[in-house]
Amino acid sequence: LYVAGRLHKPVNIIEQGEDKELKEALCINLSSAVHTALLLLPERFTEEELYMTVAGLSYTGDFRMVVGEDRNKVANIVRPQVDRFRELYRKKLHEFAPVLHMSDNVCVQNVGSGGRMAHLTRLPSGIRDRVLTMYITNQDTRQAEEIMVEIMVEIAKAVGQ
């Protein structure tokens, strides 16, 4: 998550050219960050809380955040640059309209199973697999099979099969 996390925040890309593959990777990275953040956030939250959650993803599990690092590091990154975060995520957040509604810096998301599944199925496969494994560990085999079938159906819908 180190490099991906760095690119969840506003950065100045010195030279990008017309590298379509790079542009697509950057776009997917932002989408993954929003899906992950929305899974971590409650039904109602502020726009700033969304950006703080996104910016904090790269520090999750970073031992330095427990010892030695300024506990306000994420807030110190987001608050002075909230307009840059807004610009970076503006187009991306419009794509989330079916499950996320934003008005006057307040966000309300669908936290029902359909909304959560929409985010879960769009996480990067490595993270999605870890989430599923953690869930399966805590559930019986029958429930795990039902969940896998549900995820596969949602993935098939997402890719248009």
PDB file of C-alpha atoms in Angstrom:
ATOM      1  CA  LEU A   1       0.000   0.000   0.000  1.00  0.00           C
ATOM      2  CA  TYR A   2       2.976   2.338   0.281  1.00  0.00           C
ATOM      3  CA  VAL A   3       3.080   3.571  -3.339  1.00  0.00           C
ATOM      4  CA  ALA A   4      -0.666   3.203  -3.858  1.00  0.00           C
ATOM      5  CA  GLY A   5      -1.240   5.109  -0.629  1.00  0.00           C
ATOM      6  CA  ARG A   6       1.057   7.931  -1.668  1.00  0.00           C
ATOM      7  CA  LEU A   7      -1.064   8.317  -4.788  1.00  0.00           C
ATOM      8  CA  HIS A   8      -4.321   8.446  -2.768  1.00  0.00           C
ATOM      9  CA  LYS A   9      -3.243  11.963  -1.841  1.00  0.00           C
ATOM     10  CA  PRO A  10      -2.836  14.984  -4.115  1.00  0.00           C
ATOM     11  CA  VAL A  11       0.563  14.817  -5.779  1.00  0.00           C
ATOM     12  CA  ASN A  12       2.241  16.681  -8.596  1.00  0.00           C
ATOM     13  CA  ILE A  13       3.087  14.291 -11.391  1.00  0.00           C
ATOM     14  CA  ILE A  14       6.017  15.887 -13.170  1.00  0.00           C
ATOM     15  CA  GLU A  15       5.716  14.068 -16.473  1.00  0.00           C
ATOM     16  CA  GLN A  16       2.893  11.737 -17.371  1.00  0.00           C
ATOM     17  CA  GLY A  17       2.607  12.146 -21.114  1.00  0.00           C
ATOM     18  CA  GLU A  18      -0.040  10.124 -22.873  1.00  0.00           C
ATOM     19  CA  ASP A  19       0.581   6.892 -20.991  1.00  0.00           C
ATOM     20  CA  LYS A  20      -2.942   5.415 -21.030  1.00  0.00           C
ATOM     21  CA  GLU A  21      -1.896   2.462 -18.909  1.00  0.00           C
ATOM     22  CA  LEU A  22      -0.553   4.761 -16.191  1.00  0.00           C
ATOM     23  CA  LYS A  23      -3.671   6.958 -16.279  1.00  0.00           C
ATOM     24  CA  GLU A  24      -5.881   3.879 -15.953  1.00  0.00           C
ATOM     25  CA  ALA A  25      -3.813   2.545 -13.042  1.00  0.00           C
ATOM     26  CA  LEU A  26      -4.050   5.897 -11.247  1.00  0.00           C
ATOM     27  CA  CYS A  27      -7.815   5.962 -11.793  1.00  0.00           C
ATOM     28  CA  ILE A  28      -8.238   2.406 -10.479  1.00  0.00           C
ATOM     29  CA  ASN A  29      -6.088   3.279  -7.472  1.00  0.00           C
ATOM     30  CA  LEU A  30      -8.376   6.207  -6.565  1.00  0.00           C
ATOM     31  CA  SER A  31     -11.471   4.029  -6.994  1.00  0.00           C
ATOM     32  CA  SER A  32     -10.001   1.332  -4.763  1.00  0.00           C
ATOM     33  CA  ALA A  33      -9.183   3.933  -2.120  1.00  0.00           C
ATOM     34  CA  VAL A  34     -12.762   5.237  -2.100  1.00  0.00           C
ATOM     35  CA  HIS A  35     -14.282   1.733  -1.990  1.00  0.00           C
ATOM     36  CA  THR A  36     -12.006   0.813   0.919  1.00  0.00           C
ATOM     37  CA  ALA A  37     -12.694   4.055   2.793  1.00  0.00           C
ATOM     38  CA  LEU A  38     -16.454   3.657   2.382  1.00  0.00           C
ATOM     39  CA  LEU A  39     -16.275   0.166   3.848  1.00  0.00           C
ATOM     40  CA  LEU A  40     -14.548   1.666   6.897  1.00  0.00           C
ATOM     41  CA  LEU A  41     -16.891   4.637   7.339  1.00  0.00           C
ATOM     42  CA  PRO A  42     -20.355   4.718   8.949  1.00  0.00           C
ATOM     43  CA  GLU A  43     -23.573   5.581   7.152  1.00  0.00           C
ATOM     44  CA  ARG A  44     -23.177   9.345   7.718  1.00  0.00           C
ATOM     45  CA  PHE A  45     -19.863  11.231   7.730  1.00  0.00           C
ATOM     46  CA  THR A  46     -18.283  14.449   6.522  1.00  0.00           C
ATOM     47  CA  GLU A  47     -16.377  14.978   3.316  1.00  0.00           C
ATOM     48  CA  GLU A  48     -13.282  15.699   5.418  1.00  0.00           C
ATOM     49  CA  GLU A  49     -13.699  12.353   7.233  1.00  0.00           C
ATOM     50  CA  LEU A  50     -13.806  10.640   3.836  1.00  0.00           C
ATOM     51  CA  TYR A  51     -10.532  12.262   2.772  1.00  0.00           C
ATOM     52  CA  MET A  52      -8.953  11.571   6.169  1.00  0.00           C
ATOM     53  CA  THR A  53      -9.900   7.895   5.847  1.00  0.00           C
ATOM     54  CA  VAL A  54      -8.538   7.708   2.296  1.00  0.00           C
ATOM     55  CA  ALA A  55      -5.313   9.472   3.272  1.00  0.00           C
ATOM     56  CA  GLY A  56      -4.947   7.267   6.344  1.00  0.00           C
ATOM     57  CA  LEU A  57      -5.111   3.999   4.397  1.00  0.00           C
ATOM     58  CA  SER A  58      -1.404   3.998   3.640  1.00  0.00           C
ATOM     59  CA  TYR A  59      -0.596   4.390   7.329  1.00  0.00           C
ATOM     60  CA  THR A  60      -2.819   1.527   8.507  1.00  0.00           C
ATOM     61  CA  GLY A  61      -0.583  -0.999  10.200  1.00  0.00           C
ATOM     62  CA  ASP A  62       2.439   1.293   9.983  1.00  0.00           C
ATOM     63  CA  PHE A  63       4.260   0.830  13.280  1.00  0.00           C
ATOM     64  CA  ARG A  64       5.661   4.368  13.017  1.00  0.00           C
ATOM     65  CA  MET A  65       2.143   5.727  13.534  1.00  0.00           C
ATOM     66  CA  VAL A  66       2.105   4.130  16.994  1.00  0.00           C
ATOM     67  CA  VAL A  67       5.584   5.180  18.042  1.00  0.00           C
ATOM     68  CA  GLY A  68       7.406   8.319  16.988  1.00  0.00           C
ATOM     69  CA  GLU A  69       5.059   9.692  14.325  1.00  0.00           C
ATOM     70  CA  ASP A  70       2.788  12.694  14.870  1.00  0.00           C
ATOM     71  CA  ARG A  71      -0.695  11.327  15.659  1.00  0.00           C
ATOM     72  CA  ASN A  72      -2.164  14.232  13.688  1.00  0.00           C
ATOM     73  CA  LYS A  73      -0.162  13.384  10.571  1.00  0.00           C
ATOM     74  CA  VAL A  74      -3.196  12.500   8.439  1.00  0.00           C
ATOM     75  CA  ALA A  75      -5.149  15.568   9.571  1.00  0.00           C
ATOM     76  CA  ASN A  76      -2.077  17.702   8.875  1.00  0.00           C
ATOM     77  CA  ILE A  77      -2.013  16.322   5.327  1.00  0.00           C
ATOM     78  CA  VAL A  78      -5.755  16.595   4.605  1.00  0.00           C
ATOM     79  CA  ARG A  79      -6.934  19.820   6.261  1.00  0.00           C
ATOM     80  CA  PRO A  80      -4.627  22.265   4.455  1.00  0.00           C
ATOM     81  CA  GLN A  81      -5.264  20.485   1.146  1.00  0.00           C
ATOM     82  CA  VAL A  82      -8.978  19.678   1.354  1.00  0.00           C
ATOM     83  CA  ASP A  83      -9.605  21.612  -1.891  1.00  0.00           C
ATOM     84  CA  ARG A  84      -6.938  19.540  -3.662  1.00  0.00           C
ATOM     85  CA  PHE A  85      -8.498  16.316  -2.322  1.00  0.00           C
ATOM     86  CA  ARG A  86     -11.895  17.546  -3.518  1.00  0.00           C
ATOM     87  CA  GLU A  87     -10.478  18.207  -6.986  1.00  0.00           C
ATOM     88  CA  LEU A  88      -8.650  14.854  -7.088  1.00  0.00           C
ATOM     89  CA  TYR A  89     -11.755  12.852  -6.142  1.00  0.00           C
ATOM     90  CA  ARG A  90     -14.532  14.981  -7.716  1.00  0.00           C
ATOM     91  CA  LYS A  91     -15.075  12.855 -10.842  1.00  0.00           C
ATOM     92  CA  LYS A  92     -14.538   9.617  -8.970  1.00  0.00           C
ATOM     93  CA  LEU A  93     -17.153  10.433  -6.318  1.00  0.00           C
ATOM     94  CA  HIS A  94     -19.788  11.119  -8.987  1.00  0.00           C
ATOM     95  CA  GLU A  95     -19.403   7.485 -10.068  1.00  0.00           C
ATOM     96  CA  PHE A  96     -20.432   6.424  -6.545  1.00  0.00           C
ATOM     97  CA  ALA A  97     -23.813   8.209  -6.754  1.00  0.00           C
ATOM     98  CA  PRO A  98     -25.882   5.006  -6.521  1.00  0.00           C
ATOM     99  CA  VAL A  99     -24.444   4.205  -3.077  1.00  0.00           C
ATOM    100  CA  LEU A 100     -23.110   7.598  -1.891  1.00  0.00           C
ATOM    101  CA  HIS A 101     -24.911  10.927  -1.655  1.00  0.00           C
ATOM    102  CA  MET A 102     -23.009  14.131  -0.892  1.00  0.00           C
ATOM    103  CA  SER A 103     -24.553  17.466   0.003  1.00  0.00           C
ATOM    104  CA  ASP A 104     -23.043  20.444   1.849  1.00  0.00           C
ATOM    105  CA  ASN A 105     -19.930  18.450   2.834  1.00  0.00           C
ATOM    106  CA  VAL A 106     -22.069  15.730   4.444  1.00  0.00           C
ATOM    107  CA  CYS A 107     -21.975  12.247   2.979  1.00  0.00           C
ATOM    108  CA  VAL A 108     -24.580   9.531   3.401  1.00  0.00           C
ATOM    109  CA  GLN A 109     -23.905   6.070   2.074  1.00  0.00           C
ATOM    110  CA  ASN A 110     -25.877   2.874   1.657  1.00  0.00           C
ATOM    111  CA  VAL A 111     -24.544   0.613   4.411  1.00  0.00           C
ATOM    112  CA  GLY A 112     -26.968  -2.186   3.641  1.00  0.00           C
ATOM    113  CA  SER A 113     -25.704  -5.467   2.255  1.00  0.00           C
ATOM    114  CA  GLY A 114     -26.116  -4.208  -1.334  1.00  0.00           C
ATOM    115  CA  GLY A 115     -24.027  -1.100  -0.698  1.00  0.00           C
ATOM    116  CA  ARG A 116     -21.331  -3.004   1.170  1.00  0.00           C
ATOM    117  CA  MET A 117     -21.249  -5.704  -1.510  1.00  0.00           C
ATOM    118  CA  ALA A 118     -20.831  -3.025  -4.197  1.00  0.00           C
ATOM    119  CA  HIS A 119     -17.650  -1.881  -2.465  1.00  0.00           C
ATOM    120  CA  LEU A 120     -16.380  -5.330  -1.530  1.00  0.00           C
ATOM    121  CA  THR A 121     -16.587  -6.671  -5.082  1.00  0.00           C
ATOM    122  CA  ARG A 122     -14.590  -3.709  -6.385  1.00  0.00           C
ATOM    123  CA  LEU A 123     -11.676  -3.961  -3.976  1.00  0.00           C
ATOM    124  CA  PRO A 124      -8.349  -5.122  -5.394  1.00  0.00           C
ATOM    125  CA  SER A 125      -8.460  -8.936  -5.475  1.00  0.00           C
ATOM    126  CA  GLY A 126      -5.682  -9.380  -2.906  1.00  0.00           C
ATOM    127  CA  ILE A 127      -7.484  -7.246  -0.335  1.00  0.00           C
ATOM    128  CA  ARG A 128     -10.883  -8.753  -1.189  1.00  0.00           C
ATOM    129  CA  ASP A 129      -9.466 -12.252  -0.737  1.00  0.00           C
ATOM    130  CA  ARG A 130      -8.031 -11.332   2.678  1.00  0.00           C
ATOM    131  CA  VAL A 131     -11.370  -9.867   3.777  1.00  0.00           C
ATOM    132  CA  LEU A 132     -13.171 -12.996   2.620  1.00  0.00           C
ATOM    133  CA  THR A 133     -10.629 -15.242   4.365  1.00  0.00           C
ATOM    134  CA  MET A 134     -11.036 -13.306   7.609  1.00  0.00           C
ATOM    135  CA  TYR A 135     -14.805 -13.564   7.337  1.00  0.00           C
ATOM    136  CA  ILE A 136     -14.733 -17.260   6.477  1.00  0.00           C
ATOM    137  CA  THR A 137     -12.550 -17.939   9.496  1.00  0.00           C
ATOM    138  CA  ASN A 138     -15.360 -16.578  11.661  1.00  0.00           C
ATOM    139  CA  GLN A 139     -18.257 -18.305   9.899  1.00  0.00           C
ATOM    140  CA  ASP A 140     -19.238 -21.872   9.170  1.00  0.00           C
ATOM    141  CA  THR A 141     -18.498 -23.468   5.796  1.00  0.00           C
ATOM    142  CA  ARG A 142     -22.060 -23.178   4.491  1.00  0.00           C
ATOM    143  CA  GLN A 143     -22.122 -19.420   5.052  1.00  0.00           C
ATOM    144  CA  ALA A 144     -18.720 -19.106   3.394  1.00  0.00           C
ATOM    145  CA  GLU A 145     -19.965 -20.904   0.290  1.00  0.00           C
ATOM    146  CA  GLU A 146     -23.011 -18.626   0.109  1.00  0.00           C
ATOM    147  CA  ILE A 147     -20.804 -15.571   0.424  1.00  0.00           C
ATOM    148  CA  MET A 148     -18.438 -16.785  -2.298  1.00  0.00           C
ATOM    149  CA  VAL A 149     -21.367 -17.426  -4.641  1.00  0.00           C
ATOM    150  CA  GLU A 150     -22.778 -13.969  -3.895  1.00  0.00           C
ATOM    151  CA  ILE A 151     -19.395 -12.343  -4.510  1.00  0.00           C
ATOM    152  CA  MET A 152     -18.902 -14.233  -7.769  1.00  0.00           C
ATOM    153  CA  VAL A 153     -22.365 -13.168  -8.981  1.00  0.00           C
ATOM    154  CA  GLU A 154     -21.576  -9.535  -8.131  1.00  0.00           C
ATOM    155  CA  ILE A 155     -18.170  -9.738  -9.822  1.00  0.00           C
ATOM    156  CA  ALA A 156     -19.767 -11.204 -12.953  1.00  0.00           C
ATOM    157  CA  LYS A 157     -22.304  -8.357 -12.981  1.00  0.00           C
ATOM    158  CA  ALA A 158     -19.523  -5.803 -12.510  1.00  0.00           C
ATOM    159  CA  VAL A 159     -17.544  -7.075 -15.488  1.00  0.00           C
ATOM    160  CA  GLY A 160     -20.671  -7.493 -17.603  1.00  0.00           C
ATOM    161  CA  GLN A 161     -20.775 -11.261 -17.987  1.00  0.00           C
TER     162      GLN A 161
END
